[in-house]
PDB file of C-alpha atoms in Angstrom:
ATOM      1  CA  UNK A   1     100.521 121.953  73.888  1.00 71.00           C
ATOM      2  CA  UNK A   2     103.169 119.849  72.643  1.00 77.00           C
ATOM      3  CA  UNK A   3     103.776 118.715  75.870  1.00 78.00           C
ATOM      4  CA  UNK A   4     100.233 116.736  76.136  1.00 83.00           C
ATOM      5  CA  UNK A   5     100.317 114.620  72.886  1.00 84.00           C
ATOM      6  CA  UNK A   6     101.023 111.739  74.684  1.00 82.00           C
ATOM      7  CA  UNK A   7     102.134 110.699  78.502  1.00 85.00           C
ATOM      8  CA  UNK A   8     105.602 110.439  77.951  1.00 84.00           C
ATOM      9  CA  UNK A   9     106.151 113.639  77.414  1.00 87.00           C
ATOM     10  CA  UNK A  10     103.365 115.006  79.707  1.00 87.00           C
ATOM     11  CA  UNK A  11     105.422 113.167  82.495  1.00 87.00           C
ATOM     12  CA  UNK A  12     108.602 114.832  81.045  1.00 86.00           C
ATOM     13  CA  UNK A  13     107.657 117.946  81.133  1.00 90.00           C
ATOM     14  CA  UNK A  14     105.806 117.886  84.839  1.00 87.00           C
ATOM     15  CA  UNK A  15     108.772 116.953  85.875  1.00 86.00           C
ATOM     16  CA  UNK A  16     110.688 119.532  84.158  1.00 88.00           C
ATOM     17  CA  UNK A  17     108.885 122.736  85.620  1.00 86.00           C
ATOM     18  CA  UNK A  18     108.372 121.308  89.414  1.00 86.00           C
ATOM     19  CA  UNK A  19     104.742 119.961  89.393  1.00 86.00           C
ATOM     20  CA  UNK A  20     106.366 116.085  89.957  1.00 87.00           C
ATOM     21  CA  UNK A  21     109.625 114.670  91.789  1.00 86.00           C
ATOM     22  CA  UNK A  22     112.568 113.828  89.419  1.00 85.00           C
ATOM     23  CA  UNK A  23     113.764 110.808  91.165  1.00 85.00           C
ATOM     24  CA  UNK A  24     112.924 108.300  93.637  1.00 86.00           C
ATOM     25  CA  UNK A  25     115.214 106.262  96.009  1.00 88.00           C
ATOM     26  CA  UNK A  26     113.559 103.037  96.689  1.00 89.00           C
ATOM     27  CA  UNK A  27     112.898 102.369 100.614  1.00 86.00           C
ATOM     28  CA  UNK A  28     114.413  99.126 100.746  1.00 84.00           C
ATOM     29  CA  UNK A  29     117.470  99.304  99.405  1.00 89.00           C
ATOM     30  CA  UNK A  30     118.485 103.328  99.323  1.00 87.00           C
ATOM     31  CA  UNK A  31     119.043 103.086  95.704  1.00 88.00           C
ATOM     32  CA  UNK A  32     117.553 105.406  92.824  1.00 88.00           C
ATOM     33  CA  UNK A  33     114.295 103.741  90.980  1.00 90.00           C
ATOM     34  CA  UNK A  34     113.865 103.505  87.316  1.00 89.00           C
ATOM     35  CA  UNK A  35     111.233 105.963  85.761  1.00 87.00           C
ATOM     36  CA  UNK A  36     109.275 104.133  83.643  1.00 85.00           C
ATOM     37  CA  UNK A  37     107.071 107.201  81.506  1.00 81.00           C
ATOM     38  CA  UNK A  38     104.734 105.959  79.774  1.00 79.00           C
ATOM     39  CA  UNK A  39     102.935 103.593  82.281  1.00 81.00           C
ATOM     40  CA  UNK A  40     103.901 106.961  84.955  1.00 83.00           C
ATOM     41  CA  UNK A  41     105.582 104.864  87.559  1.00 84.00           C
ATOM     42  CA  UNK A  42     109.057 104.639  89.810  1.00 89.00           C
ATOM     43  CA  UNK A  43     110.270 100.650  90.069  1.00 88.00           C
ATOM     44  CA  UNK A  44     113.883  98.817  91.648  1.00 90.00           C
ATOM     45  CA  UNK A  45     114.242  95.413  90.482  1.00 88.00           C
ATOM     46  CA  UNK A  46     117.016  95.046  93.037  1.00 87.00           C
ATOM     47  CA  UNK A  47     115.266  91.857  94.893  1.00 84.00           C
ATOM     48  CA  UNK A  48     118.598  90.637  96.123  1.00 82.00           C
ATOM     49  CA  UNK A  49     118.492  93.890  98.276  1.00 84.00           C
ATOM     50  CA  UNK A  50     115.282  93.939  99.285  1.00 86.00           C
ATOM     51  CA  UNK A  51     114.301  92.599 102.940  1.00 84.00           C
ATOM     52  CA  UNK A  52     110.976  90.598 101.053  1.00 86.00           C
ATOM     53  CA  UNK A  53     112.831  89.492  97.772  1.00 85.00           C
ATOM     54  CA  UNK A  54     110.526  91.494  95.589  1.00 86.00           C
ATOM     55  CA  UNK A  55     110.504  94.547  93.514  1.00 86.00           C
ATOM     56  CA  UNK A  56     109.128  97.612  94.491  1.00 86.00           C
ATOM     57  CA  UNK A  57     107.171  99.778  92.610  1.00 84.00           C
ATOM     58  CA  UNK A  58     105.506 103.123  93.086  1.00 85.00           C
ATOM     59  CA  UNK A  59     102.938 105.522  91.194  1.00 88.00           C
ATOM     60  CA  UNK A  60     105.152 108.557  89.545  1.00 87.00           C
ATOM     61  CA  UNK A  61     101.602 111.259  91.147  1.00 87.00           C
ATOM     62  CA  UNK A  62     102.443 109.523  94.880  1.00 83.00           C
ATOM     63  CA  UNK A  63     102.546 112.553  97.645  1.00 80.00           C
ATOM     64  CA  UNK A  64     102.013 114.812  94.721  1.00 84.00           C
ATOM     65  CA  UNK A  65      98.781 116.959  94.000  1.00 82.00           C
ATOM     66  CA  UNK A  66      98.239 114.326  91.529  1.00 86.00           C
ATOM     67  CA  UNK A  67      97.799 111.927  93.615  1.00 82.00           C
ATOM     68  CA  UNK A  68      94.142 110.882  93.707  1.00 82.00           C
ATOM     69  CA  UNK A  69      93.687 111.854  90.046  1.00 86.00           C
ATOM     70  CA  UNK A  70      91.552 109.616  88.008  1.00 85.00           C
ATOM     71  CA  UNK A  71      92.669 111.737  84.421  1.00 88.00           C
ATOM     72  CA  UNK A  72      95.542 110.938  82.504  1.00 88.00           C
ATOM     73  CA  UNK A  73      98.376 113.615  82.881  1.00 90.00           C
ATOM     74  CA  UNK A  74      97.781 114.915  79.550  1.00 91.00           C
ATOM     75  CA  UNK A  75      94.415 115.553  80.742  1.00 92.00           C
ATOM     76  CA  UNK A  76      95.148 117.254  83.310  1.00 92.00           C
ATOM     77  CA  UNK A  77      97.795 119.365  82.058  1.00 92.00           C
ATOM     78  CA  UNK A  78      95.288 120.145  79.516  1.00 93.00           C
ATOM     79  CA  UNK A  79      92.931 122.053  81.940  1.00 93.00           C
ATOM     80  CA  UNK A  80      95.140 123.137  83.851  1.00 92.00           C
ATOM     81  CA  UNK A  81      96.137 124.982  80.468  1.00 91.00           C
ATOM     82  CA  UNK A  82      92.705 126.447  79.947  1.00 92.00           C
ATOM     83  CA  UNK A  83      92.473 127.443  83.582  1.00 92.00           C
ATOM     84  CA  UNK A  84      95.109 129.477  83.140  1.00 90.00           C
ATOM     85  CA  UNK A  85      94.130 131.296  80.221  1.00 90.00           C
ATOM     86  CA  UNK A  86      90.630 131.445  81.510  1.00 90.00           C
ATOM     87  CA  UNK A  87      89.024 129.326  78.970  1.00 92.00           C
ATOM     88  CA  UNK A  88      85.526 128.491  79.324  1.00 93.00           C
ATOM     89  CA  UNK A  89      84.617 125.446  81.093  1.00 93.00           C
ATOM     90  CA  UNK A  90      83.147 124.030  77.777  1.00 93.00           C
ATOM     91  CA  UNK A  91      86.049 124.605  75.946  1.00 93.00           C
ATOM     92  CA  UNK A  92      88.476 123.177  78.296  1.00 93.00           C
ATOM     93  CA  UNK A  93      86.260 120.173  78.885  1.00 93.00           C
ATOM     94  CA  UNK A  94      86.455 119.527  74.840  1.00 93.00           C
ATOM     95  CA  UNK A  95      90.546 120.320  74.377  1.00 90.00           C
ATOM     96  CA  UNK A  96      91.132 117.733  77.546  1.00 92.00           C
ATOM     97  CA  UNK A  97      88.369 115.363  76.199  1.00 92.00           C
ATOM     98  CA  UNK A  98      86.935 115.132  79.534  1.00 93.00           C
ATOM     99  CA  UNK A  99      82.908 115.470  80.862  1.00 90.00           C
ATOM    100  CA  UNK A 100      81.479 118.881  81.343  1.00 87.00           C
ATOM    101  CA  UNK A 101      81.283 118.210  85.236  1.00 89.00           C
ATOM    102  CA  UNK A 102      84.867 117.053  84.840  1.00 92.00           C
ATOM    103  CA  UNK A 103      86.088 119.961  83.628  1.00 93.00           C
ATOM    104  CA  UNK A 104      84.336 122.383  86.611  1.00 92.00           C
ATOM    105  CA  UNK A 105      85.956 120.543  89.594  1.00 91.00           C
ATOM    106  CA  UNK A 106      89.784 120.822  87.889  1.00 92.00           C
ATOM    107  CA  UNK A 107      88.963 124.322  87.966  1.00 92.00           C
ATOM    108  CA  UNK A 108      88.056 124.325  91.100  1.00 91.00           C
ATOM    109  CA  UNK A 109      90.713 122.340  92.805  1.00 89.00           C
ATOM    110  CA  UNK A 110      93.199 124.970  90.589  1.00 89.00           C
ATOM    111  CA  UNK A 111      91.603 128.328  92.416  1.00 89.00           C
ATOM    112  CA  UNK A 112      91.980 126.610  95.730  1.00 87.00           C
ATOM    113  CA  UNK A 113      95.852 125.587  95.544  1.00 84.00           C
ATOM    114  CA  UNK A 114      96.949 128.510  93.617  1.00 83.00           C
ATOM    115  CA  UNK A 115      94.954 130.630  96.693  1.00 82.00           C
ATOM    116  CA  UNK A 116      96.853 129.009  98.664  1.00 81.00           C
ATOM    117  CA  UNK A 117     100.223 129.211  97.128  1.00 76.00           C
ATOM    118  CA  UNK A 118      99.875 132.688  96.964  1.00 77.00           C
ATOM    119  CA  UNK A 119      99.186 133.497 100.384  1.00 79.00           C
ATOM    120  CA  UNK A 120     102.012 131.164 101.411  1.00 77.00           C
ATOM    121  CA  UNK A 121     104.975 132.877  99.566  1.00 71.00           C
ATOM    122  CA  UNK A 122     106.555 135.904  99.901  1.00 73.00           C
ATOM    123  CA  UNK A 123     107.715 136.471  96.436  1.00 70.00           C
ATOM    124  CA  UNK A 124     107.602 140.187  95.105  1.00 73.00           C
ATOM    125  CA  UNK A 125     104.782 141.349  93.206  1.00 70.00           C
ATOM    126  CA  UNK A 126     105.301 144.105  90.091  1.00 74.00           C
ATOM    127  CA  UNK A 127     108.545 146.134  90.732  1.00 79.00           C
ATOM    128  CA  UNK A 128     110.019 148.830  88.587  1.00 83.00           C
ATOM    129  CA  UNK A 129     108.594 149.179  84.963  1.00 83.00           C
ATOM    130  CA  UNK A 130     105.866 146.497  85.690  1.00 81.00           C
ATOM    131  CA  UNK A 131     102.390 147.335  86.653  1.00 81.00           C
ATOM    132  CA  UNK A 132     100.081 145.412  88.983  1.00 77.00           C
ATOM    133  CA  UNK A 133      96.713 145.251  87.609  1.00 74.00           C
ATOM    134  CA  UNK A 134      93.988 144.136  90.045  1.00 72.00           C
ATOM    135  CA  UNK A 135      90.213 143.032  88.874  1.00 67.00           C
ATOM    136  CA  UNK A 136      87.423 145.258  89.731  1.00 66.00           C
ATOM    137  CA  UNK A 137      85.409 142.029  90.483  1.00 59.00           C
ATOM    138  CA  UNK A 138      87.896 140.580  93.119  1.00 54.00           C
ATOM    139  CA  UNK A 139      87.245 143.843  94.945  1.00 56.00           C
ATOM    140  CA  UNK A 140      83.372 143.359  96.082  1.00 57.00           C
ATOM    141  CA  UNK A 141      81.050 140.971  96.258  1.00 56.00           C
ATOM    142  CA  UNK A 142      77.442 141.912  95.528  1.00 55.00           C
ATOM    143  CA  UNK A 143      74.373 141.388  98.277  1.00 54.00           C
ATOM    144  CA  UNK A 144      70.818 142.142  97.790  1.00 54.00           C
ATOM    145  CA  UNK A 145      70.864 144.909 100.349  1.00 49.00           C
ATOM    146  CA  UNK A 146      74.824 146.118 100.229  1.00 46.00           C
ATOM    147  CA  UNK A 147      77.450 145.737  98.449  1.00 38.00           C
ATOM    148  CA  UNK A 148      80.915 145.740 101.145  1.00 44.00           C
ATOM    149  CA  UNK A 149      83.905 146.031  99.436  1.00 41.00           C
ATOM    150  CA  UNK A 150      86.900 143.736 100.664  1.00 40.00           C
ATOM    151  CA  UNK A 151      89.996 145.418 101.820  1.00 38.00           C
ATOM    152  CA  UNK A 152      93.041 145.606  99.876  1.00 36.00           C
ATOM    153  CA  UNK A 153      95.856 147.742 100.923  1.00 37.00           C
ATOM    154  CA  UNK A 154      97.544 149.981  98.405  1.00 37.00           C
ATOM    155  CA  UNK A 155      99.949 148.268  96.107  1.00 38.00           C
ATOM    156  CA  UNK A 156     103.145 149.660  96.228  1.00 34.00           C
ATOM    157  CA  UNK A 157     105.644 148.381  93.855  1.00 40.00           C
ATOM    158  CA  UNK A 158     108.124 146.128  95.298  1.00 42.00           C
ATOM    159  CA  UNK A 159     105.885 145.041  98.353  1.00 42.00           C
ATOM    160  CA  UNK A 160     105.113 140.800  98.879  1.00 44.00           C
ATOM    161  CA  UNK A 161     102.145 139.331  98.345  1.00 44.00           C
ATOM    162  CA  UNK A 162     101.253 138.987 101.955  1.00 44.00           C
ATOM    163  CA  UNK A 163     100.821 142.924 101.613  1.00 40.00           C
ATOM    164  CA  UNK A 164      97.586 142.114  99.701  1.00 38.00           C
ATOM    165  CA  UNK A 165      94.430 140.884 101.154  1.00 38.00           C
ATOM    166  CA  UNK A 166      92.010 140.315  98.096  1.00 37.00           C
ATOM    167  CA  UNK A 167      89.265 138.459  98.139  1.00 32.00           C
ATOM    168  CA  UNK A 168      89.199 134.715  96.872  1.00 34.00           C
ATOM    169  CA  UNK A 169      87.592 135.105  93.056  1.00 35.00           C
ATOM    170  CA  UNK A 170      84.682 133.373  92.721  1.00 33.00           C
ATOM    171  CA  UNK A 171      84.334 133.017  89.125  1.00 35.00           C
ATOM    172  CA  UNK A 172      85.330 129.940  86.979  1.00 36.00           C
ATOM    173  CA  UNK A 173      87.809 132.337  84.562  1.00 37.00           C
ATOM    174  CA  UNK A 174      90.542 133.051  87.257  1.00 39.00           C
ATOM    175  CA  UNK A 175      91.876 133.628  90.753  1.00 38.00           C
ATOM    176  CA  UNK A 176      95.357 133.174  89.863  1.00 40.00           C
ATOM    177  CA  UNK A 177      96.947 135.387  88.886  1.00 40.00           C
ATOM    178  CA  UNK A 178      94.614 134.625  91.816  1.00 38.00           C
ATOM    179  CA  UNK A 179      92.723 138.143  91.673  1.00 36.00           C
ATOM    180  CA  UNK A 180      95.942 139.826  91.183  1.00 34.00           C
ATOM    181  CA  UNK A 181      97.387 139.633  87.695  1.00 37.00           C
ATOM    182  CA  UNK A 182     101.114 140.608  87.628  1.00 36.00           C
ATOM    183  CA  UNK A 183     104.659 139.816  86.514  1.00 34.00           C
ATOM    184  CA  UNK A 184     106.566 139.097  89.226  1.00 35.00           C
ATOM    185  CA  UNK A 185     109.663 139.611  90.368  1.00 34.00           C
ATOM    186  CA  UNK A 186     111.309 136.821  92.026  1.00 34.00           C
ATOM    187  CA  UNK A 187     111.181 132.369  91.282  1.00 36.00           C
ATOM    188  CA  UNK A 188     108.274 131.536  92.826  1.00 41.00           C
ATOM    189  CA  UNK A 189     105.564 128.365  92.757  1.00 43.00           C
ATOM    190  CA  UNK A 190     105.725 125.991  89.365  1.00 43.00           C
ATOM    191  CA  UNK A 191     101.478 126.104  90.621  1.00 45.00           C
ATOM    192  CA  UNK A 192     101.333 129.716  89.727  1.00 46.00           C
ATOM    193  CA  UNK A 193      98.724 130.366  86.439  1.00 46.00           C
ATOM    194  CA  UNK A 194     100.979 132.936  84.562  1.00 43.00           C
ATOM    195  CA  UNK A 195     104.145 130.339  84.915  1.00 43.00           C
ATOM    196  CA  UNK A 196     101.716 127.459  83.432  1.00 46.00           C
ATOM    197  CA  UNK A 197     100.635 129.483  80.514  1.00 43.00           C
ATOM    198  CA  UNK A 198     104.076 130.458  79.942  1.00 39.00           C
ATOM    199  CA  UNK A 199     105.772 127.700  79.917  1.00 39.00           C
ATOM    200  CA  UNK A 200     102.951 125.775  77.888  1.00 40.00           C
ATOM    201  CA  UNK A 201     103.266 128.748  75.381  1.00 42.00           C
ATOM    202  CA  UNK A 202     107.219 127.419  75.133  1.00 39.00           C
ATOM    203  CA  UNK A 203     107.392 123.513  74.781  1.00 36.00           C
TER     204      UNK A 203
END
């Protein structure tokens, strides 16, 4: 959590594990920008290059998932942190000093890109010595007259996550490890919950 004391270092450390760019070339004159932390934005004081004569500035979250954010990065980082280890909506709400209907839509928004992140790659899941643990819950979803279990084809170690094909979790305590919880075996998304946990575990 040392990483979200303050926005300097939250911006640091985004930038560190993926989740925003590390530079910026300015469009007017080709040049790299300036990263100015703590007020979280790229700027190139190069007038004499620039076709206008002015500066040009840009917001450090532009084409990034933080993009239409109204949090500061801490904040957000922060829940993202208690999404990943499943904390309850209360909780996380509190450690990110944000609104209880804050707190539900970052939650959200996390079980909708991770879902998609995971379908998308075709990193390894599990692999020799590591076991792939799947959640009852992710398996069926409950009706008044049946309950149909979703498919999910037998995990064999070593096969990619497009081998799976489990249902979307519903629930506000996970879908990350996305209804399959696993160590996996090859680099994959800086999005993914177990990578978020870990690396806020280690700065």
């Amino acid at each position: 959590m040392e990483a979200t004391t303050d926005e300097s270092k939250a911006v640091v450390w985004a930038m560190e594990v993926g989740l925003l760019g590390r530079s910026m070339l300015c469009p007017q004159c080709a040049q790299p920008m300036r990263l100015n932390a703590r007020n979280r934005y790229w700027r190139c004081c190069r007038k004499t290059r620039h076709a206008d004569g002015k500066q040009e500035q840009f917001s450090i979250f532009v084409n990034s998932w933080f993009s239409k954010m109204k949090l500061e990065l801490s904040q957000a980082l922060r829940l993202m942190f208690a999404w990943c280890m499943r904390a309850p909506q209360p909780q996380a709400a509190h450690m990110a000093k944000v609104s209880e209907n804050t707190a539900p839509a970052w939650y959200a928004a996390c079980r909708v890109l991770c879902s998609k992140e995971l379908w998308s790659g075709e990193f390894k899941i599990g692999g020799e010595g590591h076991i792939v643990e799947i959640d009852e819950t992710s398996l069926k979803k409950k009706s008044k007259a049946v309950i149909r279990p979703h498919r999910v084809r037998q995990a064999y170690e070593g096969h990619s996550a497009a081998d799976y094909q489990a249902v979307h979790q519903t629930s506000d305590s996970h879908v990350g490890e996305y209804a399959l919880r696993a160590q996996l075996g090859e680099s994959h998304s800086p999005f993914c919950g177990p990578c978020l946990g870990y690396a806020y575990e280690h700065y």
